[in-house]
Short mmCIF file of C-alpha atoms and ligand atoms in Angstrom, two decimals:
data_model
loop_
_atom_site.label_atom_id
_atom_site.label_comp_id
_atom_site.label_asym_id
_atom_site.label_seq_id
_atom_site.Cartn_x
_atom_site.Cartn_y
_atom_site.Cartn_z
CA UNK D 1 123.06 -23.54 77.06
CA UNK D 2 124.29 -22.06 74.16
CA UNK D 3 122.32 -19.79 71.78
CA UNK D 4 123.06 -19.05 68.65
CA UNK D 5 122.66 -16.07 66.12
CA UNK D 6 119.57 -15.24 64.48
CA UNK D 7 121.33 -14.36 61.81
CA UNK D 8 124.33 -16.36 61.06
CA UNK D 9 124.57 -19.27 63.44
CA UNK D 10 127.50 -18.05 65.49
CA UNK D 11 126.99 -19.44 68.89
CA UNK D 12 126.49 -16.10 71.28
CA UNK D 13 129.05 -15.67 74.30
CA UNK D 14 129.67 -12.01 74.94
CA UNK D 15 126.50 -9.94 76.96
CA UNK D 16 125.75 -6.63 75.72
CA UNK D 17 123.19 -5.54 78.90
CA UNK D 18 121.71 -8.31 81.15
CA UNK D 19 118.54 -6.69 82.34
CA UNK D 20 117.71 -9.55 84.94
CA UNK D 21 114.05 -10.70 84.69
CA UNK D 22 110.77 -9.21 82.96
CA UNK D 23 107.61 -9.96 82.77
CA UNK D 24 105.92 -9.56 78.79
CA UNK D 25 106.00 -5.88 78.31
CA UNK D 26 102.35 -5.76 76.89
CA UNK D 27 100.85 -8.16 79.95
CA UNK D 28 98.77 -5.84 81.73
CA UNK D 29 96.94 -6.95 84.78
CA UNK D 30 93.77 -6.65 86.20
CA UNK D 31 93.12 -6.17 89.46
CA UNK D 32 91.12 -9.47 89.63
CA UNK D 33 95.14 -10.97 88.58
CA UNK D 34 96.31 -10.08 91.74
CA UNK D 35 96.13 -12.86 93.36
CA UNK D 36 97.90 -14.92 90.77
CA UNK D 37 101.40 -15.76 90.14
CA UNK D 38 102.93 -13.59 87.05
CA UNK D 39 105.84 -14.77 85.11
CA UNK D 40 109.19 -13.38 84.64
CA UNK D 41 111.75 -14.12 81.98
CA UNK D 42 115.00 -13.49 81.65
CA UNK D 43 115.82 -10.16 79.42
CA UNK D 44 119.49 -10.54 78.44
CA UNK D 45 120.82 -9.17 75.08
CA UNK D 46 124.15 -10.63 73.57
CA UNK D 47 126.19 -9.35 70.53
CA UNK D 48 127.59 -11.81 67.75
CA UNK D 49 131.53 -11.34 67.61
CA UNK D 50 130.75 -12.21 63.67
CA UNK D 51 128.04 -10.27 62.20
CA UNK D 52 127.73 -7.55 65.66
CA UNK D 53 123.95 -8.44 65.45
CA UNK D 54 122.75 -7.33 69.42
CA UNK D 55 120.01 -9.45 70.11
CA UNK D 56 118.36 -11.34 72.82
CA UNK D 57 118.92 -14.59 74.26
CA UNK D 58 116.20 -17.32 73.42
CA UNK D 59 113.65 -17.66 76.37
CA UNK D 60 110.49 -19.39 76.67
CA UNK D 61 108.53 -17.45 74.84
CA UNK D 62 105.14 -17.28 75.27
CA UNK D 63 102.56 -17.40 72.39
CA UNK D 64 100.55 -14.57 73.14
CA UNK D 65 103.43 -11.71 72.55
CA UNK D 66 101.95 -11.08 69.05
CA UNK D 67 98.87 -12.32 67.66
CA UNK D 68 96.41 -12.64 70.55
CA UNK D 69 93.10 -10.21 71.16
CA UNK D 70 94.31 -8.45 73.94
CA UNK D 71 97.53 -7.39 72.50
CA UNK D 72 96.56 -3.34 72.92
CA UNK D 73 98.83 -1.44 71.35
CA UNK D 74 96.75 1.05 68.71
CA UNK D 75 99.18 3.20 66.95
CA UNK D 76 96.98 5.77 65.85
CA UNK D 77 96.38 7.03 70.07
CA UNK D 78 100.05 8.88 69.19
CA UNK D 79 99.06 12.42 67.23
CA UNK D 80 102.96 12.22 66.45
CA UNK D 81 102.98 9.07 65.17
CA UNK D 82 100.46 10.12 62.58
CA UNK D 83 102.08 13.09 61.66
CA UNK D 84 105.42 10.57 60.76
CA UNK D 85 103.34 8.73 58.85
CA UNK D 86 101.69 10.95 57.20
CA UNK D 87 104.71 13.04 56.27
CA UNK D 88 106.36 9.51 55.11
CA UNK D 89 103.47 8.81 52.71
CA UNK D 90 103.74 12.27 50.89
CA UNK D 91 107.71 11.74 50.97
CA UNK D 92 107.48 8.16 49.14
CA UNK D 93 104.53 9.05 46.26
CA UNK D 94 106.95 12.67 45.58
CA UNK D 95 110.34 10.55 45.06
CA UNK D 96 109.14 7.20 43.43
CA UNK D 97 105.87 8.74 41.94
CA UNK D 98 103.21 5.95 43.26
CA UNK D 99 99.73 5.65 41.72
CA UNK D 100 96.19 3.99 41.71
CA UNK D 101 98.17 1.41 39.35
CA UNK D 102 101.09 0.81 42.13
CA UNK D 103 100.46 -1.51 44.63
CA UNK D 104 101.57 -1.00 48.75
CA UNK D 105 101.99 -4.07 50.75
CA UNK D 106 102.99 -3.22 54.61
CA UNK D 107 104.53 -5.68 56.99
CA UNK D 108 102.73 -4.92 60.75
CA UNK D 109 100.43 -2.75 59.87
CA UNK D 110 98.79 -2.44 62.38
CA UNK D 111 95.48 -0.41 62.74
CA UNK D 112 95.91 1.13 59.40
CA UNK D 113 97.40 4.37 60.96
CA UNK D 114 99.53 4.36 57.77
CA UNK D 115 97.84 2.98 55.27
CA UNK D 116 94.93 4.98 55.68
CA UNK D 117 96.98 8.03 54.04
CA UNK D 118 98.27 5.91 51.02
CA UNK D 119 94.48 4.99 50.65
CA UNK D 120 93.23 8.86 51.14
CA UNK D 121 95.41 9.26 47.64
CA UNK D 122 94.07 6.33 45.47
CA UNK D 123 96.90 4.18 46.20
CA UNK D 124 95.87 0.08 46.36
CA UNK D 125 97.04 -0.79 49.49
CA UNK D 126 97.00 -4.29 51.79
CA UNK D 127 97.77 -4.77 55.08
CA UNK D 128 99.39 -7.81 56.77
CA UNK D 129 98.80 -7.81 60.88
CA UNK D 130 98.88 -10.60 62.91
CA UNK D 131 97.19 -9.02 65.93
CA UNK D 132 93.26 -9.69 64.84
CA UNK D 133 91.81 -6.76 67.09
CA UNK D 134 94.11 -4.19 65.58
CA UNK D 135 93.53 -5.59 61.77
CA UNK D 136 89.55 -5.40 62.95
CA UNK D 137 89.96 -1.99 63.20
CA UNK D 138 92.03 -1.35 60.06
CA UNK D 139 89.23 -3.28 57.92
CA UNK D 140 86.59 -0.74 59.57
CA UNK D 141 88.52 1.87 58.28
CA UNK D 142 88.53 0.16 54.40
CA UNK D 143 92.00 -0.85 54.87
CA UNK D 144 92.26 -4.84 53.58
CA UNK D 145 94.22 -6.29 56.00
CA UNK D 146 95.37 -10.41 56.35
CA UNK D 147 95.52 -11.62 59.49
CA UNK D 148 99.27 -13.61 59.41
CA UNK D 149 102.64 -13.08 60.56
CA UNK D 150 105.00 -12.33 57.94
CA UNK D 151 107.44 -14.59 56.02
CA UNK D 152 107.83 -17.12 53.42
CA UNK D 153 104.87 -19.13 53.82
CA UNK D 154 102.92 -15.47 53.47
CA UNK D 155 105.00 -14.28 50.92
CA UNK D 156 104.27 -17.73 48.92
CA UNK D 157 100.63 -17.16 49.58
CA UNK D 158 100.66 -13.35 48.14
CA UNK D 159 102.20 -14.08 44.85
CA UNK D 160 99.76 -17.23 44.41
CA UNK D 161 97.17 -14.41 44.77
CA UNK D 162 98.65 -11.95 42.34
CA UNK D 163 99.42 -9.66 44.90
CA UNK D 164 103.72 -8.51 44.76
CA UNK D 165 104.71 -4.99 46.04
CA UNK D 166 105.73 -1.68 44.04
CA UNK D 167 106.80 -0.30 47.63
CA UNK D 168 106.94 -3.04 50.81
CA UNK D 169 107.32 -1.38 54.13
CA UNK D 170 107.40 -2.04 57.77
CA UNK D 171 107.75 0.07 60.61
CA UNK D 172 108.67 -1.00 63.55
CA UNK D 173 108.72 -4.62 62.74
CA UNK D 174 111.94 -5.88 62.17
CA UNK D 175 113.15 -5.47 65.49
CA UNK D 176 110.43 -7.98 66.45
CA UNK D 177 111.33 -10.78 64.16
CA UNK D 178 111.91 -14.19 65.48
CA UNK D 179 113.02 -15.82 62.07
CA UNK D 180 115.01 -13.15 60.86
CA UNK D 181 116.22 -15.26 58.13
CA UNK D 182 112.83 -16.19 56.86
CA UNK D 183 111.75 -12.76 56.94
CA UNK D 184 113.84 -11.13 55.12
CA UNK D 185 113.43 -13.59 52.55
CA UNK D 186 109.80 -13.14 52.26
CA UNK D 187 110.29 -9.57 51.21
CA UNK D 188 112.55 -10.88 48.49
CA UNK D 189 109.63 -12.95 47.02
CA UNK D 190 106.93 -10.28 47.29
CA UNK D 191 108.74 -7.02 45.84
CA UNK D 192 107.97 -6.41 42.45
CA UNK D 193 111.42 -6.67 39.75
CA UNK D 194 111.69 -2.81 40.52
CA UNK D 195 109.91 -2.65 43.38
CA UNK D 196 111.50 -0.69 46.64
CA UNK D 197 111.27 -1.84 50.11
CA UNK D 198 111.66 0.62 53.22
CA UNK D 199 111.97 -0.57 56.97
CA UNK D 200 112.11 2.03 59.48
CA UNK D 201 113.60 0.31 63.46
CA UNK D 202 115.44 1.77 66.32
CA UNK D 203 119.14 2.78 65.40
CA UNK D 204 121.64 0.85 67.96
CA UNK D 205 124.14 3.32 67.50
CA UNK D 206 122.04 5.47 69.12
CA UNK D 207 120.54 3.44 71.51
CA UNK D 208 124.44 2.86 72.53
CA UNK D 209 125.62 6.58 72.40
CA UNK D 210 122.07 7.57 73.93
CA UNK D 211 121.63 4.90 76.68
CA UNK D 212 118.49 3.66 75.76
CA UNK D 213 118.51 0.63 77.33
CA UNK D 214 115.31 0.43 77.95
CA UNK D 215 114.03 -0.14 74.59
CA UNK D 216 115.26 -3.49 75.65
CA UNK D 217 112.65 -5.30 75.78
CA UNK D 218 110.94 -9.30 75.18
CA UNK D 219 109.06 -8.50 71.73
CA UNK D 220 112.56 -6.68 70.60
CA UNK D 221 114.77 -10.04 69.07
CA UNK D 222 117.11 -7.90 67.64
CA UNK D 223 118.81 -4.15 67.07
CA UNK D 224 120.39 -3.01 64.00
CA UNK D 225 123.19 -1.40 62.85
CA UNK D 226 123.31 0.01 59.52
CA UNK D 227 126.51 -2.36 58.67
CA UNK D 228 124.70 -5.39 60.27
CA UNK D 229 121.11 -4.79 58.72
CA UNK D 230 123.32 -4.36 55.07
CA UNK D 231 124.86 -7.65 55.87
CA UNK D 232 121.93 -9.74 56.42
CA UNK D 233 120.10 -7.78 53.90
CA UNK D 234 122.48 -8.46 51.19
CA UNK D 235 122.54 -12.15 52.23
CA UNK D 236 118.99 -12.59 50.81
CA UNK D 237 119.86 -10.77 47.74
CA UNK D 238 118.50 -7.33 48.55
CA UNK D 239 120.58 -4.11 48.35
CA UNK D 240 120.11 -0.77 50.82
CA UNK D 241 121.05 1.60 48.37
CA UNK D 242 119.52 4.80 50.41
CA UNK D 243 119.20 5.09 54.60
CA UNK D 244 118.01 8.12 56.14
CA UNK D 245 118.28 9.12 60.00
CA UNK D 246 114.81 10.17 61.41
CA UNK D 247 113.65 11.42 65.15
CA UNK D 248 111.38 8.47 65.74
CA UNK D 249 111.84 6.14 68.86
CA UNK D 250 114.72 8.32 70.16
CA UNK D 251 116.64 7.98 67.06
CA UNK D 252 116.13 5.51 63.63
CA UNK D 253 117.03 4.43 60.63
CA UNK D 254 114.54 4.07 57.39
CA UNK D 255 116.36 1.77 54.91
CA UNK D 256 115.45 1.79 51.19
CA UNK D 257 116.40 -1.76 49.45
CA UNK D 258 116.17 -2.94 45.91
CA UNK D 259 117.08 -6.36 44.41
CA UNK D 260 120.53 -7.10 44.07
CA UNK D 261 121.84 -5.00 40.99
CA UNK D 262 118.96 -2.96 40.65
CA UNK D 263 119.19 1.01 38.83
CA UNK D 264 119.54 2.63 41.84
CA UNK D 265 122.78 3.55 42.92
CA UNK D 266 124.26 3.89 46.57
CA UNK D 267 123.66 6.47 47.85
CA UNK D 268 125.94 9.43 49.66
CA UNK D 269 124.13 8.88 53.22
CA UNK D 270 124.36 5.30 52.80
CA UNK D 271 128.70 5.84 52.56
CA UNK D 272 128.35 8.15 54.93
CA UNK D 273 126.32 6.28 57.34
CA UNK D 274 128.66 3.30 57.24
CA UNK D 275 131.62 5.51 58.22
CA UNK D 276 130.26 6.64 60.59
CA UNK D 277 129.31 3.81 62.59
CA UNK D 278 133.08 2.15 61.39
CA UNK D 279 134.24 5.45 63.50
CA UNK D 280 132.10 4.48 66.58
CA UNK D 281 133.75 0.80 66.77
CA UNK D 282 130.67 -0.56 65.86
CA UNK D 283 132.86 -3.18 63.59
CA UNK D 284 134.52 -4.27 67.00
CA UNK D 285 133.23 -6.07 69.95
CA UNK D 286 134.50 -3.26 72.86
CA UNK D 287 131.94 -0.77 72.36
CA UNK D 288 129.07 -3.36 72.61
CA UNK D 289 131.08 -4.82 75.78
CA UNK D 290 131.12 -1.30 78.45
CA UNK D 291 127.18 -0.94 77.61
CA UNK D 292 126.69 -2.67 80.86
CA UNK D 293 128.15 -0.40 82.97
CA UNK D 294 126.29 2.71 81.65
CA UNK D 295 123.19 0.88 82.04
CA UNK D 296 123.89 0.23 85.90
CA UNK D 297 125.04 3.53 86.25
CA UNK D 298 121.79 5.14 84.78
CA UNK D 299 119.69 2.70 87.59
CA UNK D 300 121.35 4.19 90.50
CA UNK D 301 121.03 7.85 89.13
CA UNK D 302 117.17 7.36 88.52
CA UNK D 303 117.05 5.29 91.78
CA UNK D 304 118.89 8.58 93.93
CA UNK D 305 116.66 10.63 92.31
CA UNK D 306 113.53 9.12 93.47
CA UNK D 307 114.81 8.21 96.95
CA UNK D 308 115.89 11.74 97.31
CA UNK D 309 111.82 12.97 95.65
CA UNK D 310 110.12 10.37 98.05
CA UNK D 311 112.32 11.56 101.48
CA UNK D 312 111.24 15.06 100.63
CA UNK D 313 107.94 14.15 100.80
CA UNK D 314 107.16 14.44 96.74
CA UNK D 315 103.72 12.87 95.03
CA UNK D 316 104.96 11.17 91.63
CA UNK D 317 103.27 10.01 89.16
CA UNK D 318 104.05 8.59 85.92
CA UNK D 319 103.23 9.71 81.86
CA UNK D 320 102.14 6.46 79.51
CA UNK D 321 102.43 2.96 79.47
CA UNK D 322 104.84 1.91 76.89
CA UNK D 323 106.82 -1.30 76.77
CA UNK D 324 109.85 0.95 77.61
CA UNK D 325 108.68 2.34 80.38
CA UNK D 326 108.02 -1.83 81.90
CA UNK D 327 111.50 -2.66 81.09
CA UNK D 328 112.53 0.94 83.26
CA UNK D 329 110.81 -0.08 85.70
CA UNK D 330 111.26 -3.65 86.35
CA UNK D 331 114.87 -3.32 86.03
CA UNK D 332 115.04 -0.33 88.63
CA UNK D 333 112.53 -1.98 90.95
CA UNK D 334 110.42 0.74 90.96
CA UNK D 335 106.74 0.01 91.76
CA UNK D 336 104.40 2.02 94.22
CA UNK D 337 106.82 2.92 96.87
CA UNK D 338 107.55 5.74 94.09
CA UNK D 339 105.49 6.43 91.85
CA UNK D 340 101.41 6.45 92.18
CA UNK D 341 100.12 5.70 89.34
CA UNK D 342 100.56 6.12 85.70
CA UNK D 343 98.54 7.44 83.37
CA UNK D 344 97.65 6.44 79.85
CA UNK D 345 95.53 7.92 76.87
CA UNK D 346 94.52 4.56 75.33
CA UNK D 347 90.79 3.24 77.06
CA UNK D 348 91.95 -0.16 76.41
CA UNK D 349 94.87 -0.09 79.12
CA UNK D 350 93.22 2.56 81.32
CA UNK D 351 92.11 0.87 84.91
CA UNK D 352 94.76 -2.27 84.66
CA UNK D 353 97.86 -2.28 86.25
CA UNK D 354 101.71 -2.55 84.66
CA UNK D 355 103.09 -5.65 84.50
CA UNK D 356 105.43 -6.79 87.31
CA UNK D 357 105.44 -3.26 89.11
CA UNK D 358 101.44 -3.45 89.32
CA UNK D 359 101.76 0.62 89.32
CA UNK D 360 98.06 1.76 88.20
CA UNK D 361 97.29 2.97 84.80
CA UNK D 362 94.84 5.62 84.81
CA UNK D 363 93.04 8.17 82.53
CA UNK D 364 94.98 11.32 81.85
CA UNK D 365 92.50 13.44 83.98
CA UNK D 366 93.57 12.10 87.12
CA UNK D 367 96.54 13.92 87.57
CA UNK D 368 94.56 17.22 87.75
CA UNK D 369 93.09 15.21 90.55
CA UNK D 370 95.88 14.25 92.27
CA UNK D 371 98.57 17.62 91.56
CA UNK D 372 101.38 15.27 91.84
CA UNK D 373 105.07 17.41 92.22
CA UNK D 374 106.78 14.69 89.11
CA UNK D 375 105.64 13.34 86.19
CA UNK D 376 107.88 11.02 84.70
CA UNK D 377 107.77 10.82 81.67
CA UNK D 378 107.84 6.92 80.55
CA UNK D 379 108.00 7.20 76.46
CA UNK D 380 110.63 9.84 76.89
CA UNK D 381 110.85 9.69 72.96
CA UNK D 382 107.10 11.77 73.08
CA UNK D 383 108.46 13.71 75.64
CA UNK D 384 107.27 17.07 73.81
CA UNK D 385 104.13 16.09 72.80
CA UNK D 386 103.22 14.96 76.31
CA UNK D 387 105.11 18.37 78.30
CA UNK D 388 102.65 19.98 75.75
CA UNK D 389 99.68 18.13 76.39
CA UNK D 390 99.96 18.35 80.18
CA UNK D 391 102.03 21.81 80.92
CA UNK D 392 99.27 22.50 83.10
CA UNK D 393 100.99 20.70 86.09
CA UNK D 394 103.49 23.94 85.92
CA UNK D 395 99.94 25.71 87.71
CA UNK D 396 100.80 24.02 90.33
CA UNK D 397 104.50 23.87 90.92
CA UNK D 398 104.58 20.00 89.13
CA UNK D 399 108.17 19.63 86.95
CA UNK D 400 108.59 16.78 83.96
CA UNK D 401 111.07 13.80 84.76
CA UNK D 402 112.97 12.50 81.78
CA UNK D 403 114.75 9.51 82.89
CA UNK D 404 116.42 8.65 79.75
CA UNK D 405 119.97 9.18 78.56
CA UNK D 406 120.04 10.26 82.42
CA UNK D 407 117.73 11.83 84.61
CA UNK D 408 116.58 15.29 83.99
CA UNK D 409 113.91 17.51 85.50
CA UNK D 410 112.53 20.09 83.28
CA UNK D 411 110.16 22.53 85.54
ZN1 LIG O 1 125.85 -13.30 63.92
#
């Protein structure tokens, strides 16, 4: 079989990290599952020789990866996360000078963990989610939210309704686009003449130069390059005439588009940006084709590690429950024979198990319970908040695990 890319139809032939099988990063089980069969499916990125779009293979995919009432991710349980958005809000109304007369449309949005700030300032705002329990909670908050996925048929919808964007944002949402195509031409049809859009998703140069393969992961179709994102950008008639490099996820880009020969010129960190990843290879297939290798290499090193722990007669236990942390895992094989149990501050995955590795998740106060020697951290990209939150394992001899670029122990 032959896939071809989301983006420009190329037919996809060269890997860029086969991660074997996976089960649905966000399919925690209950103990009651146990008994049942759980499925697996294959997690296998390729790169496009044409456009260098990284993206993963088409699999079966199941309905329920989006959309569904269990889906029980709640962005505002991450303090940090707030913060970002927060700070982002202030950033956007001090450049581009947004008012009550402006209007904010964002793409995923979630439980309103953003929005709420754009709100707090008299900003009309509306949220698109199509995960009905997190949207629930937005509405609670005052924050309009439409239940729907986002793309043309949405987009359509909006401007019947009056509703087009002064700023149209989305964090963490392109990455998880199916129909890339009809995405990105949704936001053309709902931003206003001058209207700006930003998009904030992980940065593949850095998840190449930083080994993070294990943001690899089912609800992830794609990762971006600034060259490639300007590409397929451009080929709906929208221009990224600003980028900026920010801390989030390990390492990411916020792009700023405008239509197509809009005011606003390009901008020095967009030039710069560009070079930069020219002066990586990023325009050539080779880097994209020895990722494979590093991301064996950093199994065995986590795997000795643990072995090593284990034979000395070490407790371990893990930090959070993020999709990362399933792909780590799975790919590794690391389930119970290492590590405990996790632990995780959200109630609504607390007492269910990980997917595939069935390691329990647990409340936070259970590792002053248990005094375990590790704590790996499993969202490394939190790893300060969380060596903050729990430094009290240092009372009793416990040391932080990082496991990504490489293992490191921090005690
Ligand atoms: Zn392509």
């Amino acid at each position: 079989m032959t896939t071809q890319c989301r983006f420009c139809h190329n037919p996809l032939q060269h890997t860029f990290a086969d991660l074997g099988l996976s089960p649905i990063a966000n399919d925690y089980i209950s103990r009651e599952q146990l008994h049942r069969a759980e499925k697996f499916y294959p997690l296998h990125t390729y790169v496009c020789e044409k456009c260098f779009l990284v993206q993963i293979e088409d699999f079966e995919s199941p309905e329920h990866i989006f959309g569904d009432g269990d889906y029980a991710y709640f962005s505002s349980f991450s303090d940090s996360w707030l913060k970002h958005a927060k700070a982002y809000t202030d950033l956007m109304v001090k450049n581009f000078g947004f008012d009550a007369s402006s209007q904010v449309i964002e793409i995923a949005s979630n439980d309103g963990y953003l929005l709420q700030y754009f709100k707090e300032k008299g900003i009309p705002v509306l949220g698109i989610e199509p995960a009905g329990n997190t949207a629930k909670v937005a509405e609670e908050k005052g924050i309009p939210s439409l239940v729907k996925f986002f793309g043309v048929e949405t987009a359509n919808g909006l401007v019947a309704d009056g509703k087009k964007a002064d700023l149209l944002l989305g964090n963490n949402v392109l990455a998880h686009v199916p129909d890339l195509n009809d995405f990105v031409a949704g936001m053309k049809i709902v931003l206003k003449p001058k209207g700006i859009i930003t998009m904030e998703f992980p940065h593949l140069l850095q998840l190449i130069e930083q080994n993070q393969f294990d943001t690899i992961y089912h609800e992830h179709y794609s990762y971006y390059s600034f060259l490639t994102v300007s590409q397929i950008f451009a080929s709906h008639g929208i221009t990224l005439f600003d980028v900026e490099e920010i801390p989030t996820h390990g390492g990411s880009l916020r792009i700023y588009g405008q239509h197509e020969g809009g005011d606003r010129q390009l901008s020095n960190r967009a030039t710069k940006l560009k070079e930069k990843e020219i002066a990586a290879g990023l325009d050539k297939l080779e880097p994209y084709l020895s990722f494979g290798e590093k991301v064996k290499d950093t199994k065995r090193k986590l795997l000795s590690f643990l072995i090593e722990a284990k034979s000395q007669g070490k407790v371990i236990a893990a930090y959070g429950a993020p999709a990362k942390g399933n792909t780590l895992l799975n790919y590794c094989g690391v389930r119970t024979d290492f590590i405990d149990y996790t632990v995780d501050r959200s109630p609504y995955k607390q007492n269910l198990l990980l997917p595939g590795t069935h390691i329990p998740i647990m409340h936070p106060d259970h590792i002053k319970e248990t005094k375990p020697d590790y704590l790996l951290i499993l969202p490394w990209n939190l790893k300060d908040e969380i060596i903050a939150q729990t430094s009290f394992i240092r009372e009793w001899g416990g040391s932080f695990v990082v496991p990504i670029p490489e293992v490191q122990v921090f005690s």
